[in-house]
């Protein structure tokens, strides 16, 4: 192997040696512990240490790194206490996830590391978000994120590289090309010859390096980072390497030809560098043995501390509380009595504008939201007021933009991500339910992101622009779900959502945008998240609903003046107001849960079940549900009207009253 020390001093070379030796010695110890059953699973990076250590040591200590399974060297290079690292591997509470996640599925802002999730690809966009935050703050920093050759087949890889290129984000995309994605060889993963072939297609500089040569990795990343700090832009670095053990130990290596192991064993990154240093007289046999004994002693001390720590004791209250960053909302009242008649869409725009003024670190992202103002014109004029840095048109890449929101949160910024239509959120589903929702529970990093969701049917837009998909997120702990029905609540709840440091899915019915108006305060104000309101009061029946359902219920009330009923507007779906529900059920004894979403698996089923379990003593009849048909949303107006629950509501009301 050709090592070129250039102008690096003996001390710098010895630092690299210590850096690459530590993860190797930890790995060797972990493999013994795995066989003894003292750790449950291990993803080995043996043979690939030069990439992790060389690239991590090439960066400044406060520059973020986003590693994967085989990047133990990143964590050790950032001098993480080994007792905490080993406690993490053992599921102990003193680990970085309190026993809630395993191996390297964690981050530490103290060490400027954001750990992976098993889906691999979503982390690439999080790196984009961290880099964007630095760029907006005029900080000369780079962000480093890893991908395996297998993980690079995911769509998230394309989205992250494309956005980084378009926005000139200083991200180093380090592709560890070891020839296999678990057992699938490269020729079954992709058709191109090298990952550096992809760089020019994205408009990204691309380099290929020997991933087993720590000096080459270190020098290349160091020079690239220096250049990118001065001239922000992304760079793709392909590190050619080989995995000497299985994807994880249980999977074995029988699928790999033996001759490959023999070939790459001669290129072992630790042994070859060690031999080079001995030949260069930078390292002596005595010094080498001394360093190894020192590291082994550190490992044993860390292990003993970790093993002596008991397994976590489950605390239900703590588990539930840690799904969210602690936040006690204090409702903000308008500063004056000034009011203006505003449509629903104007109220949303008003909230966004005032929150942008209130939070200088708030950034808006979405397709066509800048000069065009968004397809519904909610952000019209915002570029002139706040600039292109904070009002950002995005490529068609829902997953990347959501991941960028999490990356921005890591750097203390707020994000609003607009889905052009709520239907399109499916393209970014994993980022929301696996990354945004679980991040605080896993390692204490909140996702300060609001996702605006123009939703609902009624405009004959067919199956892909009309869905009510709030139930997808209602089921996901870690999220909050808000769904206003009036201009007053639209403004107040959006302001509250943007204030809240947790991820909020904010649903806004498209058919309300320009069909209803209300006199609302001109000043900034908030509405309490998690609190329902009575839209109408009566004694015969309770209709529990939200969004467009509130207006259908009120219309029915006008058509049936003899009917006295409570209309409870939930406003927030997660968490929903159980106290208000119990109160209205106790008052009337007859209940209908109404929503536009399809019946099966809808939110109404959960609310009805809760009423049956907790409010049975108040009921004078069965809890009924009224919802849309269990079909996709049809296009033709007559079919769409049959699909929607509006006309079935009256029948159900009459049936419940007659029970």
mmCIF file of N, CA, C and O in Angstrom, residues 552-646:
data_model
loop_
_atom_site.group_PDB
_atom_site.id
_atom_site.type_symbol
_atom_site.label_atom_id
_atom_site.label_comp_id
_atom_site.label_asym_id
_atom_site.label_seq_id
_atom_site.Cartn_x
_atom_site.Cartn_y
_atom_site.Cartn_z
ATOM 1 N N UNK A 552 -70.294 20.604 8.467
ATOM 2 C CA UNK A 552 -71.406 19.719 8.101
ATOM 3 C C UNK A 552 -72.390 19.603 9.264
ATOM 4 O O UNK A 552 -73.611 19.623 9.058
ATOM 5 N N UNK A 553 -71.869 19.479 10.477
ATOM 6 C CA UNK A 553 -72.741 19.356 11.645
ATOM 7 C C UNK A 553 -73.542 20.639 11.872
ATOM 8 O O UNK A 553 -74.747 20.590 12.184
ATOM 9 N N UNK A 554 -72.913 21.775 11.674
ATOM 10 C CA UNK A 554 -73.614 23.049 11.872
ATOM 11 C C UNK A 554 -74.682 23.264 10.797
ATOM 12 O O UNK A 554 -75.755 23.815 11.071
ATOM 13 N N UNK A 555 -74.383 22.794 9.582
ATOM 14 C CA UNK A 555 -75.386 22.907 8.520
ATOM 15 C C UNK A 555 -76.598 22.037 8.847
ATOM 16 O O UNK A 555 -77.757 22.451 8.644
ATOM 17 N N UNK A 556 -76.347 20.829 9.355
ATOM 18 C CA UNK A 556 -77.442 19.950 9.737
ATOM 19 C C UNK A 556 -78.262 20.578 10.860
ATOM 20 O O UNK A 556 -79.498 20.484 10.876
ATOM 21 N N UNK A 557 -77.597 21.240 11.769
ATOM 22 C CA UNK A 557 -78.293 21.908 12.865
ATOM 23 C C UNK A 557 -79.253 22.977 12.341
ATOM 24 O O UNK A 557 -80.373 23.132 12.851
ATOM 25 N N UNK A 558 -78.834 23.691 11.301
ATOM 26 C CA UNK A 558 -79.698 24.695 10.688
ATOM 27 C C UNK A 558 -80.883 24.051 9.984
ATOM 28 O O UNK A 558 -81.993 24.584 9.983
ATOM 29 N N UNK A 559 -80.631 22.869 9.374
ATOM 30 C CA UNK A 559 -81.695 22.159 8.654
ATOM 31 C C UNK A 559 -82.679 21.497 9.620
ATOM 32 O O UNK A 559 -83.819 21.196 9.242
ATOM 33 N N UNK A 560 -82.252 21.238 10.856
ATOM 34 C CA UNK A 560 -83.102 20.591 11.853
ATOM 35 C C UNK A 560 -83.161 21.473 13.106
ATOM 36 O O UNK A 560 -82.575 21.159 14.146
ATOM 37 N N UNK A 561 -83.853 22.601 13.044
ATOM 38 C CA UNK A 561 -83.859 23.555 14.165
ATOM 39 C C UNK A 561 -84.434 22.967 15.452
ATOM 40 O O UNK A 561 -84.159 23.478 16.543
ATOM 41 N N UNK A 562 -85.215 21.908 15.300
ATOM 42 C CA UNK A 562 -85.788 21.286 16.500
ATOM 43 C C UNK A 562 -84.749 20.482 17.280
ATOM 44 O O UNK A 562 -84.978 20.087 18.446
ATOM 45 N N UNK A 563 -83.608 20.218 16.646
ATOM 46 C CA UNK A 563 -82.572 19.394 17.259
ATOM 47 C C UNK A 563 -81.641 20.251 18.115
ATOM 48 O O UNK A 563 -81.076 21.238 17.656
ATOM 49 N N UNK A 564 -81.481 19.874 19.366
ATOM 50 C CA UNK A 564 -80.566 20.559 20.287
ATOM 51 C C UNK A 564 -79.334 19.674 20.476
ATOM 52 O O UNK A 564 -79.433 18.576 21.041
ATOM 53 N N UNK A 565 -78.202 20.135 20.001
ATOM 54 C CA UNK A 565 -77.032 19.251 20.087
ATOM 55 C C UNK A 565 -75.739 20.008 20.387
ATOM 56 O O UNK A 565 -75.568 21.171 20.033
ATOM 57 N N UNK A 566 -74.829 19.296 21.054
ATOM 58 C CA UNK A 566 -73.451 19.742 21.213
ATOM 59 C C UNK A 566 -72.686 19.397 19.936
ATOM 60 O O UNK A 566 -72.811 18.271 19.424
ATOM 61 N N UNK A 567 -71.920 20.359 19.440
ATOM 62 C CA UNK A 567 -70.947 20.062 18.384
ATOM 63 C C UNK A 567 -69.577 20.330 18.980
ATOM 64 O O UNK A 567 -69.219 21.478 19.256
ATOM 65 N N UNK A 568 -68.840 19.254 19.239
ATOM 66 C CA UNK A 568 -67.513 19.392 19.844
ATOM 67 C C UNK A 568 -66.457 19.351 18.741
ATOM 68 O O UNK A 568 -66.282 18.336 18.067
ATOM 69 N N UNK A 569 -65.781 20.475 18.570
ATOM 70 C CA UNK A 569 -64.701 20.597 17.594
ATOM 71 C C UNK A 569 -63.394 20.227 18.300
ATOM 72 O O UNK A 569 -62.896 20.968 19.151
ATOM 73 N N UNK A 570 -62.838 19.083 17.963
ATOM 74 C CA UNK A 570 -61.640 18.605 18.659
ATOM 75 C C UNK A 570 -60.443 19.545 18.481
ATOM 76 O O UNK A 570 -59.631 19.718 19.366
ATOM 77 N N UNK A 571 -60.291 20.091 17.288
ATOM 78 C CA UNK A 571 -59.201 21.015 16.943
ATOM 79 C C UNK A 571 -57.826 20.346 16.955
ATOM 80 O O UNK A 571 -57.038 20.507 16.029
ATOM 81 N N UNK A 572 -57.494 19.628 18.025
ATOM 82 C CA UNK A 572 -56.252 18.851 18.087
ATOM 83 C C UNK A 572 -56.615 17.375 18.156
ATOM 84 O O UNK A 572 -57.467 16.973 18.944
ATOM 85 N N UNK A 573 -55.952 16.580 17.323
ATOM 86 C CA UNK A 573 -56.242 15.152 17.278
ATOM 87 C C UNK A 573 -55.233 14.330 18.070
ATOM 88 O O UNK A 573 -55.522 13.233 18.516
ATOM 89 N N UNK A 574 -54.019 14.841 18.207
ATOM 90 C CA UNK A 574 -53.006 14.177 19.011
ATOM 91 C C UNK A 574 -52.176 15.251 19.704
ATOM 92 O O UNK A 574 -51.426 15.966 19.032
ATOM 93 N N UNK A 575 -52.352 15.447 21.019
ATOM 94 C CA UNK A 575 -53.267 14.709 21.895
ATOM 95 C C UNK A 575 -54.695 15.248 21.780
ATOM 96 O O UNK A 575 -54.878 16.438 21.526
ATOM 97 N N UNK A 576 -55.697 14.376 21.936
ATOM 98 C CA UNK A 576 -57.071 14.857 21.856
ATOM 99 C C UNK A 576 -57.637 15.042 23.267
ATOM 100 O O UNK A 576 -57.170 14.463 24.228
ATOM 101 N N UNK A 577 -58.643 15.874 23.344
ATOM 102 C CA UNK A 577 -59.161 16.373 24.617
ATOM 103 C C UNK A 577 -60.183 15.389 25.195
ATOM 104 O O UNK A 577 -61.386 15.490 24.963
ATOM 105 N N UNK A 578 -59.688 14.448 25.980
ATOM 106 C CA UNK A 578 -60.556 13.421 26.567
ATOM 107 C C UNK A 578 -61.531 14.029 27.575
ATOM 108 O O UNK A 578 -62.676 13.581 27.695
ATOM 109 N N UNK A 579 -61.083 15.027 28.286
ATOM 110 C CA UNK A 579 -61.941 15.668 29.287
ATOM 111 C C UNK A 579 -63.164 16.305 28.631
ATOM 112 O O UNK A 579 -64.299 16.157 29.119
ATOM 113 N N UNK A 580 -62.956 16.987 27.510
ATOM 114 C CA UNK A 580 -64.079 17.617 26.807
ATOM 115 C C UNK A 580 -65.016 16.572 26.228
ATOM 116 O O UNK A 580 -66.248 16.754 26.220
ATOM 117 N N UNK A 581 -64.444 15.473 25.745
ATOM 118 C CA UNK A 581 -65.278 14.395 25.204
ATOM 119 C C UNK A 581 -66.147 13.795 26.302
ATOM 120 O O UNK A 581 -67.359 13.606 26.138
ATOM 121 N N UNK A 582 -65.535 13.500 27.443
ATOM 122 C CA UNK A 582 -66.315 12.922 28.542
ATOM 123 C C UNK A 582 -67.423 13.873 28.989
ATOM 124 O O UNK A 582 -68.550 13.445 29.287
ATOM 125 N N UNK A 583 -67.122 15.144 29.008
ATOM 126 C CA UNK A 583 -68.098 16.131 29.469
ATOM 127 C C UNK A 583 -69.323 16.175 28.561
ATOM 128 O O UNK A 583 -70.470 16.197 29.035
ATOM 129 N N UNK A 584 -69.097 16.169 27.246
ATOM 130 C CA UNK A 584 -70.250 16.235 26.340
ATOM 131 C C UNK A 584 -71.020 14.924 26.322
ATOM 132 O O UNK A 584 -72.254 14.918 26.217
ATOM 133 N N UNK A 585 -70.327 13.792 26.459
ATOM 134 C CA UNK A 585 -71.012 12.497 26.513
ATOM 135 C C UNK A 585 -71.895 12.427 27.761
ATOM 136 O O UNK A 585 -73.055 11.992 27.706
ATOM 137 N N UNK A 586 -71.355 12.868 28.889
ATOM 138 C CA UNK A 586 -72.133 12.850 30.136
ATOM 139 C C UNK A 586 -73.346 13.762 30.041
ATOM 140 O O UNK A 586 -74.397 13.497 30.646
ATOM 141 N N UNK A 587 -73.226 14.811 29.260
ATOM 142 C CA UNK A 587 -74.305 15.792 29.145
ATOM 143 C C UNK A 587 -75.471 15.273 28.316
ATOM 144 O O UNK A 587 -76.644 15.439 28.693
ATOM 145 N N UNK A 588 -75.193 14.616 27.176
ATOM 146 C CA UNK A 588 -76.275 14.262 26.252
ATOM 147 C C UNK A 588 -76.596 12.771 26.236
ATOM 148 O O UNK A 588 -77.730 12.387 25.931
ATOM 149 N N UNK A 589 -75.603 11.912 26.504
ATOM 150 C CA UNK A 589 -75.843 10.469 26.512
ATOM 151 C C UNK A 589 -75.932 9.830 25.144
ATOM 152 O O UNK A 589 -76.009 8.601 25.041
ATOM 153 N N UNK A 590 -75.951 10.635 24.091
ATOM 154 C CA UNK A 590 -76.008 10.095 22.726
ATOM 155 C C UNK A 590 -74.878 10.734 21.912
ATOM 156 O O UNK A 590 -74.729 11.960 21.918
ATOM 157 N N UNK A 591 -74.106 9.891 21.203
ATOM 158 C CA UNK A 591 -72.864 10.384 20.595
ATOM 159 C C UNK A 591 -72.701 9.871 19.174
ATOM 160 O O UNK A 591 -72.902 8.684 18.893
ATOM 161 N N UNK A 592 -72.303 10.800 18.300
ATOM 162 C CA UNK A 592 -71.850 10.449 16.951
ATOM 163 C C UNK A 592 -70.449 11.032 16.775
ATOM 164 O O UNK A 592 -70.211 12.201 17.095
ATOM 165 N N UNK A 593 -69.548 10.214 16.291
ATOM 166 C CA UNK A 593 -68.212 10.693 15.939
ATOM 167 C C UNK A 593 -68.173 10.808 14.415
ATOM 168 O O UNK A 593 -68.419 9.831 13.701
ATOM 169 N N UNK A 594 -67.881 12.007 13.936
ATOM 170 C CA UNK A 594 -67.960 12.319 12.504
ATOM 171 C C UNK A 594 -66.593 12.751 11.991
ATOM 172 O O UNK A 594 -65.940 13.593 12.594
ATOM 173 N N UNK A 595 -66.163 12.165 10.873
ATOM 174 C CA UNK A 595 -64.968 12.684 10.199
ATOM 175 C C UNK A 595 -64.998 12.372 8.710
ATOM 176 O O UNK A 595 -65.704 11.468 8.260
ATOM 177 N N UNK A 596 -64.221 13.142 7.968
ATOM 178 C CA UNK A 596 -64.186 12.993 6.515
ATOM 179 C C UNK A 596 -63.368 11.789 6.074
ATOM 180 O O UNK A 596 -63.591 11.233 4.997
ATOM 181 N N UNK A 597 -62.398 11.390 6.867
ATOM 182 C CA UNK A 597 -61.568 10.234 6.552
ATOM 183 C C UNK A 597 -62.442 8.989 6.417
ATOM 184 O O UNK A 597 -63.578 8.953 6.908
ATOM 185 N N UNK A 598 -61.931 7.973 5.755
ATOM 186 C CA UNK A 598 -62.671 6.730 5.597
ATOM 187 C C UNK A 598 -62.959 6.101 6.960
ATOM 188 O O UNK A 598 -62.272 6.371 7.947
ATOM 189 N N UNK A 599 -63.963 5.239 6.991
ATOM 190 C CA UNK A 599 -64.460 4.723 8.268
ATOM 191 C C UNK A 599 -63.470 3.782 8.942
ATOM 192 O O UNK A 599 -63.113 3.966 10.102
ATOM 193 N N UNK A 600 -63.005 2.780 8.214
ATOM 194 C CA UNK A 600 -62.177 1.744 8.813
ATOM 195 C C UNK A 600 -60.794 2.288 9.168
ATOM 196 O O UNK A 600 -60.091 2.817 8.312
ATOM 197 N N UNK A 601 -60.438 2.146 10.431
ATOM 198 C CA UNK A 601 -59.128 2.627 10.872
ATOM 199 C C UNK A 601 -59.055 4.120 11.077
ATOM 200 O O UNK A 601 -57.979 4.667 11.322
ATOM 201 N N UNK A 602 -60.187 4.801 10.993
ATOM 202 C CA UNK A 602 -60.196 6.249 11.190
ATOM 203 C C UNK A 602 -60.096 6.617 12.664
ATOM 204 O O UNK A 602 -60.248 5.774 13.561
ATOM 205 N N UNK A 603 -59.880 7.892 12.921
ATOM 206 C CA UNK A 603 -59.743 8.384 14.287
ATOM 207 C C UNK A 603 -61.019 8.138 15.096
ATOM 208 O O UNK A 603 -60.975 7.888 16.298
ATOM 209 N N UNK A 604 -62.149 8.158 14.417
ATOM 210 C CA UNK A 604 -63.422 7.936 15.101
ATOM 211 C C UNK A 604 -63.488 6.611 15.824
ATOM 212 O O UNK A 604 -64.125 6.495 16.881
ATOM 213 N N UNK A 605 -62.824 5.595 15.290
ATOM 214 C CA UNK A 605 -62.832 4.288 15.936
ATOM 215 C C UNK A 605 -62.166 4.330 17.300
ATOM 216 O O UNK A 605 -62.646 3.734 18.268
ATOM 217 N N UNK A 606 -61.051 5.053 17.401
ATOM 218 C CA UNK A 606 -60.337 5.174 18.675
ATOM 219 C C UNK A 606 -61.170 5.956 19.690
ATOM 220 O O UNK A 606 -61.267 5.567 20.864
ATOM 221 N N UNK A 607 -61.787 7.052 19.227
ATOM 222 C CA UNK A 607 -62.579 7.873 20.145
ATOM 223 C C UNK A 607 -63.815 7.105 20.622
ATOM 224 O O UNK A 607 -64.162 7.125 21.807
ATOM 225 N N UNK A 608 -64.445 6.399 19.695
ATOM 226 C CA UNK A 608 -65.619 5.602 20.065
ATOM 227 C C UNK A 608 -65.247 4.518 21.067
ATOM 228 O O UNK A 608 -65.985 4.262 22.039
ATOM 229 N N UNK A 609 -64.109 3.880 20.856
ATOM 230 C CA UNK A 609 -63.668 2.831 21.784
ATOM 231 C C UNK A 609 -63.384 3.414 23.161
ATOM 232 O O UNK A 609 -63.728 2.817 24.188
ATOM 233 N N UNK A 610 -62.767 4.590 23.188
ATOM 234 C CA UNK A 610 -62.460 5.220 24.474
ATOM 235 C C UNK A 610 -63.749 5.586 25.216
ATOM 236 O O UNK A 610 -63.848 5.393 26.433
ATOM 237 N N UNK A 611 -64.744 6.090 24.483
ATOM 238 C CA UNK A 611 -66.026 6.441 25.114
ATOM 239 C C UNK A 611 -66.690 5.186 25.681
ATOM 240 O O UNK A 611 -67.200 5.189 26.811
ATOM 241 N N UNK A 612 -66.659 4.095 24.912
ATOM 242 C CA UNK A 612 -67.272 2.853 25.379
ATOM 243 C C UNK A 612 -66.584 2.335 26.637
ATOM 244 O O UNK A 612 -67.222 1.783 27.541
ATOM 245 N N UNK A 613 -65.267 2.532 26.716
ATOM 246 C CA UNK A 613 -64.500 2.028 27.853
ATOM 247 C C UNK A 613 -64.628 2.916 29.084
ATOM 248 O O UNK A 613 -64.694 2.424 30.217
ATOM 249 N N UNK A 614 -64.661 4.242 28.872
ATOM 250 C CA UNK A 614 -64.571 5.172 29.992
ATOM 251 C C UNK A 614 -65.878 5.917 30.308
ATOM 252 O O UNK A 614 -65.987 6.505 31.389
ATOM 253 N N UNK A 615 -66.835 5.909 29.370
ATOM 254 C CA UNK A 615 -68.054 6.712 29.566
ATOM 255 C C UNK A 615 -69.321 5.882 29.401
ATOM 256 O O UNK A 615 -70.399 6.425 29.144
ATOM 257 N N UNK A 616 -69.194 4.577 29.560
ATOM 258 C CA UNK A 616 -70.331 3.693 29.306
ATOM 259 C C UNK A 616 -71.539 4.053 30.173
ATOM 260 O O UNK A 616 -72.690 3.981 29.732
ATOM 261 N N UNK A 617 -71.264 4.476 31.400
ATOM 262 C CA UNK A 617 -72.355 4.748 32.337
ATOM 263 C C UNK A 617 -73.216 5.928 31.912
ATOM 264 O O UNK A 617 -74.356 6.082 32.373
ATOM 265 N N UNK A 618 -72.708 6.769 31.010
ATOM 266 C CA UNK A 618 -73.462 7.943 30.574
ATOM 267 C C UNK A 618 -74.326 7.666 29.347
ATOM 268 O O UNK A 618 -75.203 8.471 29.005
ATOM 269 N N UNK A 619 -74.074 6.569 28.663
ATOM 270 C CA UNK A 619 -74.653 6.367 27.332
ATOM 271 C C UNK A 619 -76.103 5.892 27.387
ATOM 272 O O UNK A 619 -76.465 5.034 28.195
ATOM 273 N N UNK A 620 -76.900 6.462 26.464
ATOM 274 C CA UNK A 620 -78.276 6.026 26.288
ATOM 275 C C UNK A 620 -78.455 5.264 24.976
ATOM 276 O O UNK A 620 -79.585 4.948 24.580
ATOM 277 N N UNK A 621 -77.346 4.994 24.310
ATOM 278 C CA UNK A 621 -77.392 4.275 23.044
ATOM 279 C C UNK A 621 -75.983 3.982 22.579
ATOM 280 O O UNK A 621 -75.007 4.418 23.197
ATOM 281 N N UNK A 622 -75.816 3.246 21.511
ATOM 282 C CA UNK A 622 -74.484 2.922 21.010
ATOM 283 C C UNK A 622 -73.770 4.169 20.479
ATOM 284 O O UNK A 622 -74.406 5.106 19.994
ATOM 285 N N UNK A 623 -72.461 4.154 20.587
ATOM 286 C CA UNK A 623 -71.662 5.231 19.990
ATOM 287 C C UNK A 623 -71.602 4.977 18.484
ATOM 288 O O UNK A 623 -71.201 3.905 18.039
ATOM 289 N N UNK A 624 -72.013 5.966 17.719
ATOM 290 C CA UNK A 624 -72.084 5.798 16.266
ATOM 291 C C UNK A 624 -70.948 6.552 15.585
ATOM 292 O O UNK A 624 -70.442 7.551 16.098
ATOM 293 N N UNK A 625 -70.558 6.057 14.421
ATOM 294 C CA UNK A 625 -69.554 6.746 13.606
ATOM 295 C C UNK A 625 -70.141 7.063 12.241
ATOM 296 O O UNK A 625 -70.887 6.256 11.678
ATOM 297 N N UNK A 626 -69.794 8.230 11.729
ATOM 298 C CA UNK A 626 -70.158 8.610 10.367
ATOM 299 C C UNK A 626 -68.871 9.061 9.685
ATOM 300 O O UNK A 626 -68.168 9.941 10.189
ATOM 301 N N UNK A 627 -68.584 8.451 8.551
ATOM 302 C CA UNK A 627 -67.325 8.749 7.870
ATOM 303 C C UNK A 627 -67.483 8.483 6.383
ATOM 304 O O UNK A 627 -68.546 8.048 5.914
ATOM 305 N N UNK A 628 -66.428 8.720 5.646
ATOM 306 C CA UNK A 628 -66.465 8.479 4.206
ATOM 307 C C UNK A 628 -66.409 6.985 3.905
ATOM 308 O O UNK A 628 -66.030 6.174 4.762
ATOM 309 N N UNK A 629 -66.791 6.637 2.686
ATOM 310 C CA UNK A 629 -66.780 5.236 2.270
ATOM 311 C C UNK A 629 -65.362 4.686 2.286
ATOM 312 O O UNK A 629 -64.383 5.423 2.097
ATOM 313 N N UNK A 630 -65.254 3.396 2.460
ATOM 314 C CA UNK A 630 -63.947 2.740 2.452
ATOM 315 C C UNK A 630 -63.470 2.508 1.018
ATOM 316 O O UNK A 630 -63.272 1.364 0.561
ATOM 317 N N UNK A 631 -63.317 3.610 0.303
ATOM 318 C CA UNK A 631 -62.785 3.566 -1.058
ATOM 319 C C UNK A 631 -61.766 4.691 -1.189
ATOM 320 O O UNK A 631 -61.623 5.537 -0.308
ATOM 321 N N UNK A 632 -61.036 4.699 -2.300
ATOM 322 C CA UNK A 632 -60.246 5.882 -2.628
ATOM 323 C C UNK A 632 -61.205 7.024 -2.935
ATOM 324 O O UNK A 632 -62.402 6.812 -3.166
ATOM 325 N N UNK A 633 -60.695 8.246 -2.950
ATOM 326 C CA UNK A 633 -61.556 9.397 -3.236
ATOM 327 C C UNK A 633 -61.809 9.459 -4.738
ATOM 328 O O UNK A 633 -60.871 9.604 -5.523
ATOM 329 N N UNK A 634 -63.072 9.349 -5.164
ATOM 330 C CA UNK A 634 -63.353 9.341 -6.609
ATOM 331 C C UNK A 634 -63.311 10.742 -7.212
ATOM 332 O O UNK A 634 -63.417 11.755 -6.495
ATOM 333 N N UNK A 635 -63.197 10.796 -8.533
ATOM 334 C CA UNK A 635 -63.031 12.053 -9.251
ATOM 335 C C UNK A 635 -64.368 12.726 -9.587
ATOM 336 O O UNK A 635 -64.583 13.895 -9.296
ATOM 337 N N UNK A 636 -65.284 12.009 -10.216
ATOM 338 C CA UNK A 636 -66.534 12.609 -10.696
ATOM 339 C C UNK A 636 -67.358 13.137 -9.516
ATOM 340 O O UNK A 636 -67.517 12.452 -8.502
ATOM 341 N N UNK A 637 -67.885 14.369 -9.622
ATOM 342 C CA UNK A 637 -68.621 14.966 -8.495
ATOM 343 C C UNK A 637 -69.722 14.093 -7.901
ATOM 344 O O UNK A 637 -69.831 14.011 -6.666
ATOM 345 N N UNK A 638 -70.562 13.415 -8.706
ATOM 346 C CA UNK A 638 -71.593 12.580 -8.075
ATOM 347 C C UNK A 638 -70.994 11.449 -7.239
ATOM 348 O O UNK A 638 -71.533 11.103 -6.178
ATOM 349 N N UNK A 639 -69.894 10.884 -7.721
ATOM 350 C CA UNK A 639 -69.238 9.812 -6.970
ATOM 351 C C UNK A 639 -68.592 10.362 -5.699
ATOM 352 O O UNK A 639 -68.642 9.733 -4.642
ATOM 353 N N UNK A 640 -67.993 11.542 -5.819
ATOM 354 C CA UNK A 640 -67.340 12.146 -4.658
ATOM 355 C C UNK A 640 -68.362 12.486 -3.581
ATOM 356 O O UNK A 640 -68.114 12.282 -2.381
ATOM 357 N N UNK A 641 -69.530 12.993 -3.974
ATOM 358 C CA UNK A 641 -70.551 13.334 -2.991
ATOM 359 C C UNK A 641 -71.072 12.096 -2.274
ATOM 360 O O UNK A 641 -71.362 12.138 -1.072
ATOM 361 N N UNK A 642 -71.167 10.990 -3.008
ATOM 362 C CA UNK A 642 -71.584 9.735 -2.376
ATOM 363 C C UNK A 642 -70.504 9.227 -1.420
ATOM 364 O O UNK A 642 -70.796 8.656 -0.364
ATOM 365 N N UNK A 643 -69.259 9.447 -1.789
ATOM 366 C CA UNK A 643 -68.124 9.029 -0.962
ATOM 367 C C UNK A 643 -68.118 9.760 0.385
ATOM 368 O O UNK A 643 -67.904 9.157 1.438
ATOM 369 N N UNK A 644 -68.375 11.054 0.362
ATOM 370 C CA UNK A 644 -68.301 11.872 1.571
ATOM 371 C C UNK A 644 -69.460 11.564 2.523
ATOM 372 O O UNK A 644 -70.538 11.162 2.090
ATOM 373 N N UNK A 645 -69.278 11.765 3.827
ATOM 374 C CA UNK A 645 -70.285 11.344 4.813
ATOM 375 C C UNK A 645 -71.421 12.330 5.033
ATOM 376 O O UNK A 645 -72.348 12.034 5.785
ATOM 377 N N UNK A 646 -71.362 13.479 4.393
ATOM 378 C CA UNK A 646 -72.298 14.555 4.716
ATOM 379 C C UNK A 646 -73.755 14.109 4.648
ATOM 380 O O UNK A 646 -74.551 14.347 5.555
#
